[in-house]
Tab-separated table of C-alpha atoms in Angstrom:
chain	number	residue	atom	x	y	z
A	16	UNK	CA	-27.520	56.180	-79.561
A	17	UNK	CA	-28.666	52.684	-81.184
A	18	UNK	CA	-24.999	51.718	-81.991
A	19	UNK	CA	-24.062	52.928	-78.473
A	20	UNK	CA	-26.824	51.357	-76.675
A	21	UNK	CA	-26.104	47.979	-78.430
A	22	UNK	CA	-21.952	48.346	-77.508
A	23	UNK	CA	-23.374	48.871	-73.634
A	24	UNK	CA	-25.352	46.220	-73.993
A	25	UNK	CA	-22.688	43.555	-75.402
A	26	UNK	CA	-20.148	44.707	-72.176
A	27	UNK	CA	-22.875	44.475	-69.857
A	28	UNK	CA	-23.474	40.831	-71.094
A	29	UNK	CA	-19.526	40.391	-70.916
A	30	UNK	CA	-19.769	41.125	-66.821
A	31	UNK	CA	-22.968	39.076	-66.469
A	32	UNK	CA	-20.911	36.232	-67.828
A	33	UNK	CA	-17.915	37.014	-65.448
A	34	UNK	CA	-20.293	37.121	-62.560
A	35	UNK	CA	-21.941	33.750	-63.368
A	36	UNK	CA	-18.690	32.214	-63.593
A	37	UNK	CA	-17.995	33.465	-59.933
A	38	UNK	CA	-21.196	32.099	-58.841
A	39	UNK	CA	-20.384	28.896	-60.359
A	40	UNK	CA	-17.077	28.775	-58.457
A	41	UNK	CA	-18.836	29.528	-55.429
A	42	UNK	CA	-20.702	26.504	-55.910
A	43	UNK	CA	-18.092	24.296	-56.668
A	44	UNK	CA	-16.224	25.408	-53.391
A	45	UNK	CA	-19.397	24.610	-51.468
A	46	UNK	CA	-19.781	21.164	-53.210
A	47	UNK	CA	-16.071	20.496	-52.403
A	48	UNK	CA	-16.659	21.247	-48.862
A	49	UNK	CA	-19.577	19.571	-48.624
A	50	UNK	CA	-17.940	16.224	-49.948
A	51	UNK	CA	-14.556	16.837	-47.805
A	52	UNK	CA	-17.165	16.985	-44.644
A	53	UNK	CA	-19.032	13.670	-45.692
A	54	UNK	CA	-15.628	12.298	-46.054
A	55	UNK	CA	-14.685	12.900	-42.794
A	56	UNK	CA	-18.073	11.842	-41.083
A	57	UNK	CA	-17.412	8.087	-42.674
A	58	UNK	CA	-13.979	8.090	-41.511
A	59	UNK	CA	-15.515	9.138	-37.787
A	60	UNK	CA	-18.296	6.430	-38.376
A	61	UNK	CA	-15.575	3.788	-39.454
A	62	UNK	CA	-13.533	4.713	-36.354
A	63	UNK	CA	-16.665	4.134	-34.394
A	64	UNK	CA	-17.217	0.323	-35.879
A	65	UNK	CA	-13.666	-0.123	-35.170
A	66	UNK	CA	-13.375	0.758	-31.640
A	67	UNK	CA	-17.257	-1.069	-31.128
A	68	UNK	CA	-15.384	-4.521	-32.384
A	69	UNK	CA	-12.693	-3.694	-30.158
A	70	UNK	CA	-15.232	-3.408	-27.233
A	71	UNK	CA	-17.303	-6.425	-27.850
A	72	UNK	CA	-13.916	-8.742	-28.008
A	73	UNK	CA	-13.238	-7.162	-24.374
A	74	UNK	CA	-16.530	-7.586	-23.299
A	75	UNK	CA	-16.685	-11.416	-24.467
A	76	UNK	CA	-13.217	-11.689	-22.473
A	77	UNK	CA	-14.710	-10.485	-19.563
A	78	UNK	CA	-17.647	-12.700	-19.858
A	79	UNK	CA	-15.085	-15.676	-19.722
A	80	UNK	CA	-13.994	-14.525	-17.261
A	81	UNK	CA	-17.167	-14.240	-15.199
A	82	UNK	CA	-16.696	-10.200	-14.676
A	83	UNK	CA	-19.687	-9.070	-16.558
A	84	UNK	CA	-22.856	-11.229	-17.365
A	85	UNK	CA	-23.483	-12.405	-21.080
A	86	UNK	CA	-26.964	-9.835	-21.444
A	87	UNK	CA	-23.971	-6.737	-21.509
A	88	UNK	CA	-22.723	-8.378	-24.631
A	89	UNK	CA	-25.814	-8.106	-26.651
A	90	UNK	CA	-26.056	-4.353	-25.572
A	91	UNK	CA	-22.463	-3.964	-27.241
A	92	UNK	CA	-23.542	-6.367	-30.076
A	93	UNK	CA	-26.859	-4.133	-30.953
A	94	UNK	CA	-24.782	-0.821	-30.755
A	95	UNK	CA	-21.950	-2.579	-33.225
A	96	UNK	CA	-24.818	-3.176	-35.445
A	97	UNK	CA	-26.369	0.521	-34.978
A	98	UNK	CA	-22.461	1.999	-36.107
A	99	UNK	CA	-22.082	-0.303	-38.877
A	100	UNK	CA	-25.513	0.546	-40.001
A	101	UNK	CA	-24.341	4.687	-39.239
A	102	UNK	CA	-21.011	3.976	-41.351
A	103	UNK	CA	-22.833	2.425	-44.260
A	104	UNK	CA	-25.362	5.688	-44.235
A	105	UNK	CA	-22.062	7.771	-44.112
A	106	UNK	CA	-20.491	5.907	-47.036
A	107	UNK	CA	-23.993	6.772	-49.164
A	108	UNK	CA	-23.914	10.381	-48.068
A	109	UNK	CA	-20.463	10.296	-49.134
A	110	UNK	CA	-20.988	8.952	-52.332
A	111	UNK	CA	-23.983	11.161	-53.558
A	112	UNK	CA	-21.293	14.584	-52.418
A	113	UNK	CA	-19.055	13.424	-54.627
A	114	UNK	CA	-21.748	12.958	-57.395
A	115	UNK	CA	-22.890	16.724	-56.483
A	116	UNK	CA	-19.553	17.931	-56.852
A	117	UNK	CA	-19.249	16.371	-60.318
A	118	UNK	CA	-22.522	17.776	-61.196
A	119	UNK	CA	-21.270	21.280	-60.304
A	120	UNK	CA	-18.796	21.220	-61.933
A	121	UNK	CA	-20.276	20.385	-65.001
A	122	UNK	CA	-19.035	16.704	-65.660
A	123	UNK	CA	-20.706	13.286	-65.493
A	124	UNK	CA	-19.829	9.901	-64.502
A	125	UNK	CA	-20.942	6.409	-65.616
A	126	UNK	CA	-19.209	4.562	-62.881
A	127	UNK	CA	-18.016	4.846	-59.232
A	128	UNK	CA	-14.485	4.964	-60.318
A	129	UNK	CA	-15.106	8.115	-62.247
A	130	UNK	CA	-15.963	10.452	-59.077
A	131	UNK	CA	-13.535	12.699	-57.921
A	132	UNK	CA	-11.330	12.216	-55.588
A	133	UNK	CA	-10.893	14.886	-52.370
A	134	UNK	CA	-7.173	15.901	-52.094
A	135	UNK	CA	-7.742	18.194	-49.271
A	136	UNK	CA	-9.405	18.712	-45.894
A	137	UNK	CA	-11.488	21.189	-44.400
A	138	UNK	CA	-9.715	24.349	-44.190
A	139	UNK	CA	-8.491	25.661	-40.467
A	140	UNK	CA	-10.269	28.490	-39.158
A	141	UNK	CA	-8.789	31.858	-40.196
A	142	UNK	CA	-6.573	33.560	-37.913
A	143	UNK	CA	-7.454	37.033	-36.401
A	144	UNK	CA	-5.202	38.900	-38.676
A	145	UNK	CA	-6.865	37.287	-41.650
A	146	UNK	CA	-10.083	38.382	-40.760
A	147	UNK	CA	-8.932	42.117	-39.512
A	148	UNK	CA	-7.721	42.084	-43.493
A	149	UNK	CA	-11.081	40.820	-44.818
A	150	UNK	CA	-12.951	43.333	-42.413
A	151	UNK	CA	-10.984	46.064	-43.905
A	152	UNK	CA	-12.142	45.170	-47.181
A	153	UNK	CA	-16.112	46.162	-46.164
A	154	UNK	CA	-15.946	49.480	-48.304
A	155	UNK	CA	-18.945	49.866	-50.074
A	156	UNK	CA	-17.236	51.408	-53.338
A	157	UNK	CA	-14.571	48.695	-53.217
A	158	UNK	CA	-16.925	46.273	-53.104
A	159	UNK	CA	-19.208	47.386	-55.515
A	160	UNK	CA	-15.831	48.118	-57.965
A	161	UNK	CA	-15.148	44.359	-57.348
A	162	UNK	CA	-18.360	42.759	-58.291
A	163	UNK	CA	-18.872	41.993	-62.237
A	164	UNK	CA	-22.608	42.079	-61.770
A	165	UNK	CA	-22.495	45.795	-60.202
A	166	UNK	CA	-20.417	47.016	-63.587
A	167	UNK	CA	-23.023	45.130	-65.750
A	168	UNK	CA	-25.703	47.178	-64.331
A	169	UNK	CA	-24.466	50.126	-64.616
A	170	UNK	CA	-23.643	49.601	-68.401
A	171	UNK	CA	-26.910	48.359	-68.647
A	172	UNK	CA	-28.622	51.499	-67.260
A	173	UNK	CA	-26.042	53.633	-69.761
A	174	UNK	CA	-27.549	51.723	-72.700
A	175	UNK	CA	-30.878	52.271	-71.217
A	176	UNK	CA	-30.170	55.908	-71.300
A	177	UNK	CA	-28.815	56.126	-74.825
A	178	UNK	CA	-32.279	54.446	-75.755
A	179	UNK	CA	-33.680	56.989	-74.150
A	180	UNK	CA	-31.951	59.962	-75.473
A	181	UNK	CA	-32.500	58.087	-79.080
A	182	UNK	CA	-36.580	58.391	-78.187
A	183	UNK	CA	-36.461	61.474	-76.559
A	184	UNK	CA	-34.833	62.771	-80.119
A	185	UNK	CA	-37.703	61.275	-82.098
A	186	UNK	CA	-40.210	63.768	-80.749
A	187	UNK	CA	-38.211	66.719	-82.308
A	188	UNK	CA	-40.111	68.765	-85.195
A	189	UNK	CA	-38.816	67.205	-88.571
A	190	UNK	CA	-37.209	69.306	-91.009
A	191	UNK	CA	-36.010	67.992	-94.364
A	192	UNK	CA	-34.488	70.526	-96.786
A	193	UNK	CA	-33.476	68.932	-100.493
A	194	UNK	CA	-31.650	70.692	-103.548
A	195	UNK	CA	-31.953	68.939	-106.826
A	196	UNK	CA	-30.675	69.673	-110.357
A	197	UNK	CA	-30.128	67.973	-113.372
A	198	UNK	CA	-29.850	67.558	-117.263
A	199	UNK	CA	-31.603	65.553	-120.025
A	200	UNK	CA	-31.106	65.101	-123.383
A	201	UNK	CA	-27.332	65.077	-123.506
A	202	UNK	CA	-25.581	64.711	-127.268
A	203	UNK	CA	-29.276	63.948	-128.627
A	204	UNK	CA	-29.873	64.622	-132.345
A	205	UNK	CA	-32.971	64.480	-134.523
A	206	UNK	CA	-31.410	61.743	-136.785
A	207	UNK	CA	-30.807	59.307	-133.956
A	208	UNK	CA	-32.685	60.448	-131.343
A	209	UNK	CA	-30.512	58.346	-129.038
A	210	UNK	CA	-27.903	59.172	-126.215
A	211	UNK	CA	-24.430	58.675	-127.581
A	212	UNK	CA	-21.428	58.115	-125.243
A	213	UNK	CA	-20.193	60.659	-123.316
A	214	UNK	CA	-16.697	59.870	-124.670
A	215	UNK	CA	-15.138	60.838	-127.368
A	216	UNK	CA	-17.568	63.280	-127.726
A	217	UNK	CA	-18.258	64.452	-124.408
A	218	UNK	CA	-17.709	68.061	-124.627
A	219	UNK	CA	-20.810	67.968	-127.499
A	220	UNK	CA	-22.673	67.596	-124.739
A	221	UNK	CA	-23.234	71.092	-123.882
A	222	UNK	CA	-23.087	72.122	-127.019
A	223	UNK	CA	-26.089	71.074	-128.495
A	224	UNK	CA	-29.431	68.847	-128.213
A	225	UNK	CA	-29.621	69.016	-124.521
A	226	UNK	CA	-32.702	70.276	-121.681
A	227	UNK	CA	-31.427	72.117	-118.656
A	228	UNK	CA	-29.993	72.914	-116.420
A	229	UNK	CA	-33.282	71.969	-114.096
A	230	UNK	CA	-33.372	72.598	-110.586
A	231	UNK	CA	-35.921	71.584	-107.757
A	232	UNK	CA	-35.930	72.892	-104.358
A	233	UNK	CA	-38.147	71.155	-101.751
A	234	UNK	CA	-38.756	71.855	-98.271
A	235	UNK	CA	-40.931	69.220	-96.224
A	236	UNK	CA	-41.811	70.184	-92.648
A	237	UNK	CA	-43.560	67.652	-90.520
A	238	UNK	CA	-45.294	67.896	-86.883
A	239	UNK	CA	-47.678	64.931	-85.388
A	240	UNK	CA	-50.374	66.124	-83.988
A	241	UNK	CA	-50.777	63.323	-80.999
A	242	UNK	CA	-47.240	61.474	-81.397
A	243	UNK	CA	-48.491	58.329	-79.500
A	244	UNK	CA	-46.179	56.288	-80.903
A	245	UNK	CA	-42.887	58.394	-80.304
A	246	UNK	CA	-44.188	59.424	-76.709
A	247	UNK	CA	-44.997	55.769	-75.940
A	248	UNK	CA	-41.331	54.699	-76.954
A	249	UNK	CA	-39.894	57.490	-75.041
A	250	UNK	CA	-42.180	56.195	-71.777
A	251	UNK	CA	-41.160	52.437	-72.366
A	252	UNK	CA	-37.440	53.791	-72.771
A	253	UNK	CA	-37.417	56.008	-69.435
A	254	UNK	CA	-39.041	53.033	-67.741
A	255	UNK	CA	-36.319	51.011	-68.215
A	256	UNK	CA	-33.616	53.344	-67.697
A	257	UNK	CA	-35.120	53.512	-64.531
A	258	UNK	CA	-35.477	50.065	-63.718
A	259	UNK	CA	-31.586	49.861	-64.530
A	260	UNK	CA	-30.782	52.323	-62.036
A	261	UNK	CA	-32.853	50.845	-59.278
A	262	UNK	CA	-31.130	47.769	-59.868
A	263	UNK	CA	-27.876	48.993	-59.820
A	264	UNK	CA	-28.401	51.268	-56.788
A	265	UNK	CA	-29.865	47.731	-55.115
A	266	UNK	CA	-27.181	45.727	-55.812
A	267	UNK	CA	-24.363	48.283	-54.486
A	268	UNK	CA	-26.881	48.136	-51.198
A	269	UNK	CA	-27.223	44.731	-50.861
A	270	UNK	CA	-23.745	43.377	-51.305
A	271	UNK	CA	-22.632	45.756	-48.792
A	272	UNK	CA	-24.962	44.455	-46.199
A	273	UNK	CA	-24.338	40.962	-47.064
A	274	UNK	CA	-20.674	41.194	-46.827
A	275	UNK	CA	-21.338	42.801	-43.249
A	276	UNK	CA	-23.593	39.947	-42.397
A	277	UNK	CA	-21.217	37.248	-43.791
A	278	UNK	CA	-18.245	38.419	-42.071
A	279	UNK	CA	-19.963	38.538	-38.833
A	280	UNK	CA	-21.166	35.174	-39.441
A	281	UNK	CA	-18.181	34.078	-40.119
A	282	UNK	CA	-16.813	35.360	-36.349
A	283	UNK	CA	-19.671	33.712	-35.053
A	284	UNK	CA	-18.661	30.257	-37.101
A	285	UNK	CA	-15.185	30.564	-35.522
A	286	UNK	CA	-16.014	30.338	-32.041
A	287	UNK	CA	-18.527	27.856	-32.395
A	288	UNK	CA	-16.224	25.476	-34.133
A	289	UNK	CA	-13.465	26.330	-31.180
A	290	UNK	CA	-16.560	25.466	-28.747
A	291	UNK	CA	-17.078	22.439	-30.602
A	292	UNK	CA	-13.356	21.088	-30.334
A	293	UNK	CA	-12.964	21.357	-27.045
A	294	UNK	CA	-16.353	19.484	-26.609
A	295	UNK	CA	-14.969	16.945	-28.788
A	296	UNK	CA	-11.861	16.612	-26.917
A	297	UNK	CA	-13.492	16.196	-23.528
A	298	UNK	CA	-15.786	13.566	-24.577
A	299	UNK	CA	-12.623	11.697	-25.887
A	300	UNK	CA	-10.823	11.974	-22.762
A	301	UNK	CA	-14.302	10.789	-21.001
A	302	UNK	CA	-14.649	7.606	-23.234
A	303	UNK	CA	-10.777	7.055	-22.648
A	304	UNK	CA	-11.584	7.085	-18.591
A	305	UNK	CA	-14.597	4.982	-19.541
A	306	UNK	CA	-13.060	2.165	-20.982
A	307	UNK	CA	-10.388	2.170	-18.422
A	308	UNK	CA	-13.386	1.883	-15.637
A	309	UNK	CA	-15.225	-0.838	-17.673
A	310	UNK	CA	-11.927	-2.849	-17.655
A	311	UNK	CA	-11.381	-2.492	-14.107
A	312	UNK	CA	-15.434	-3.676	-13.617
A	313	UNK	CA	-16.328	-0.331	-12.320
A	314	UNK	CA	-18.368	1.065	-14.779
A	315	UNK	CA	-21.560	-0.512	-16.699
A	316	UNK	CA	-22.132	-1.521	-19.777
A	317	UNK	CA	-25.037	0.967	-20.453
A	318	UNK	CA	-23.103	3.790	-19.491
A	319	UNK	CA	-20.159	3.211	-21.282
A	320	UNK	CA	-22.375	2.987	-24.866
A	321	UNK	CA	-23.916	6.387	-23.607
A	322	UNK	CA	-20.403	7.799	-22.852
A	323	UNK	CA	-19.301	6.469	-26.717
A	324	UNK	CA	-22.184	7.897	-28.031
A	325	UNK	CA	-21.878	11.279	-26.879
A	326	UNK	CA	-18.577	10.931	-28.186
A	327	UNK	CA	-19.718	10.283	-31.781
A	328	UNK	CA	-21.997	13.280	-31.294
A	329	UNK	CA	-19.597	15.655	-30.194
A	330	UNK	CA	-17.160	14.759	-33.322
A	331	UNK	CA	-19.922	14.947	-35.714
A	332	UNK	CA	-21.158	18.433	-34.423
A	333	UNK	CA	-17.582	19.787	-34.871
A	334	UNK	CA	-17.213	18.416	-38.516
A	335	UNK	CA	-20.333	20.177	-38.856
A	336	UNK	CA	-19.180	23.213	-37.691
A	337	UNK	CA	-16.148	23.179	-39.386
A	338	UNK	CA	-17.938	22.995	-42.758
A	339	UNK	CA	-20.229	25.875	-42.132
A	340	UNK	CA	-17.094	27.799	-41.133
A	341	UNK	CA	-15.430	26.905	-44.806
A	342	UNK	CA	-18.617	27.492	-46.300
A	343	UNK	CA	-19.162	31.105	-44.688
A	344	UNK	CA	-15.491	32.060	-45.620
A	345	UNK	CA	-16.006	31.436	-48.943
A	346	UNK	CA	-19.158	32.905	-49.277
A	347	UNK	CA	-17.433	36.002	-47.633
A	348	UNK	CA	-14.653	35.988	-50.118
A	349	UNK	CA	-17.530	35.790	-52.969
A	350	UNK	CA	-19.600	38.659	-51.363
A	351	UNK	CA	-15.727	40.536	-51.208
A	352	UNK	CA	-15.376	39.748	-55.180
A	353	UNK	CA	-12.175	37.890	-54.596
A	354	UNK	CA	-13.122	34.234	-55.021
A	355	UNK	CA	-12.765	34.173	-58.732
A	356	UNK	CA	-10.636	37.158	-60.096
A	357	UNK	CA	-12.451	38.512	-63.423
A	358	UNK	CA	-11.330	40.805	-66.365
A	359	UNK	CA	-13.315	41.861	-69.203
A	360	UNK	CA	-11.999	43.895	-71.957
A	361	UNK	CA	-14.412	44.983	-74.636
A	362	UNK	CA	-16.679	41.727	-74.799
A	363	UNK	CA	-14.128	39.001	-73.866
A	364	UNK	CA	-14.100	37.252	-70.463
A	365	UNK	CA	-10.743	36.336	-68.485
A	366	UNK	CA	-10.647	34.107	-65.871
A	367	UNK	CA	-7.884	34.527	-62.796
A	368	UNK	CA	-6.874	31.759	-60.729
A	369	UNK	CA	-8.671	30.369	-57.556
């Protein structure tokens, strides 16, 4: 029982290692998407700085043409300085996100040039067919079979059961029956009083100078009165077995609940992202119209600045919504057990491709 328990524990450790690898993959994906979103925010603020610089040049031209008051350029110059500060903060946040990504991947960097370059953008929202395919996988049995931590919990419960069986066996009565037979004084003579070699005179050993055969038959019977030590060990083994079973059932239950909750989040995030896209597009059109009115002298500087701030806020909100959607999709894939394929053979863990 102890050997079987040890083997089950070794296999459970392998599946636990696979579960750890899957959690690491999830953290890496999330860190990568955070870095991509930080890069996108930096791009938006840089575009804002460029747009403010053009507006400032336009405002100076309008001042020279006596179409607007010189005081209006002060407001625009302040807005330009604010945009430059926001761009600097976004650049710092982007660098921190890249460092966090590198740290999550298990690497270190001693120079900014060693930080990872991001090649992919945030993913597009999943289509209806993809969402239906993911929803079809929300079956408790399939989810439990796809998650290595559930298998690890089952093997841990199995190992605890083996130990409980062994502890239960220790409570039985102990009966030992033994039989022993022997000869003494083989091939000894009064002259030498020493045993000679068996070969070549082995046949003489049974013809002279020996004592025997002798035999002993013994029966030992043990029945402890309290047997407190064995009973305590059995109670401990039963408690471990119960805890392992509770963990197994709890994992199977919570995995299904988390996957269902994550599926609902993905649908909500998708609807929010599409609404944010429409809001950003409308804000961009409003800014274009406001710039034309400003050039025509029909819109004041304050209104133009407010319209421009509405645009950048809408764009940042769109990026945040896209980040939340991408993060929730990868979390859903993790809950479904398909983020990082894991194969365990005995105590060997093999990892598939992302």
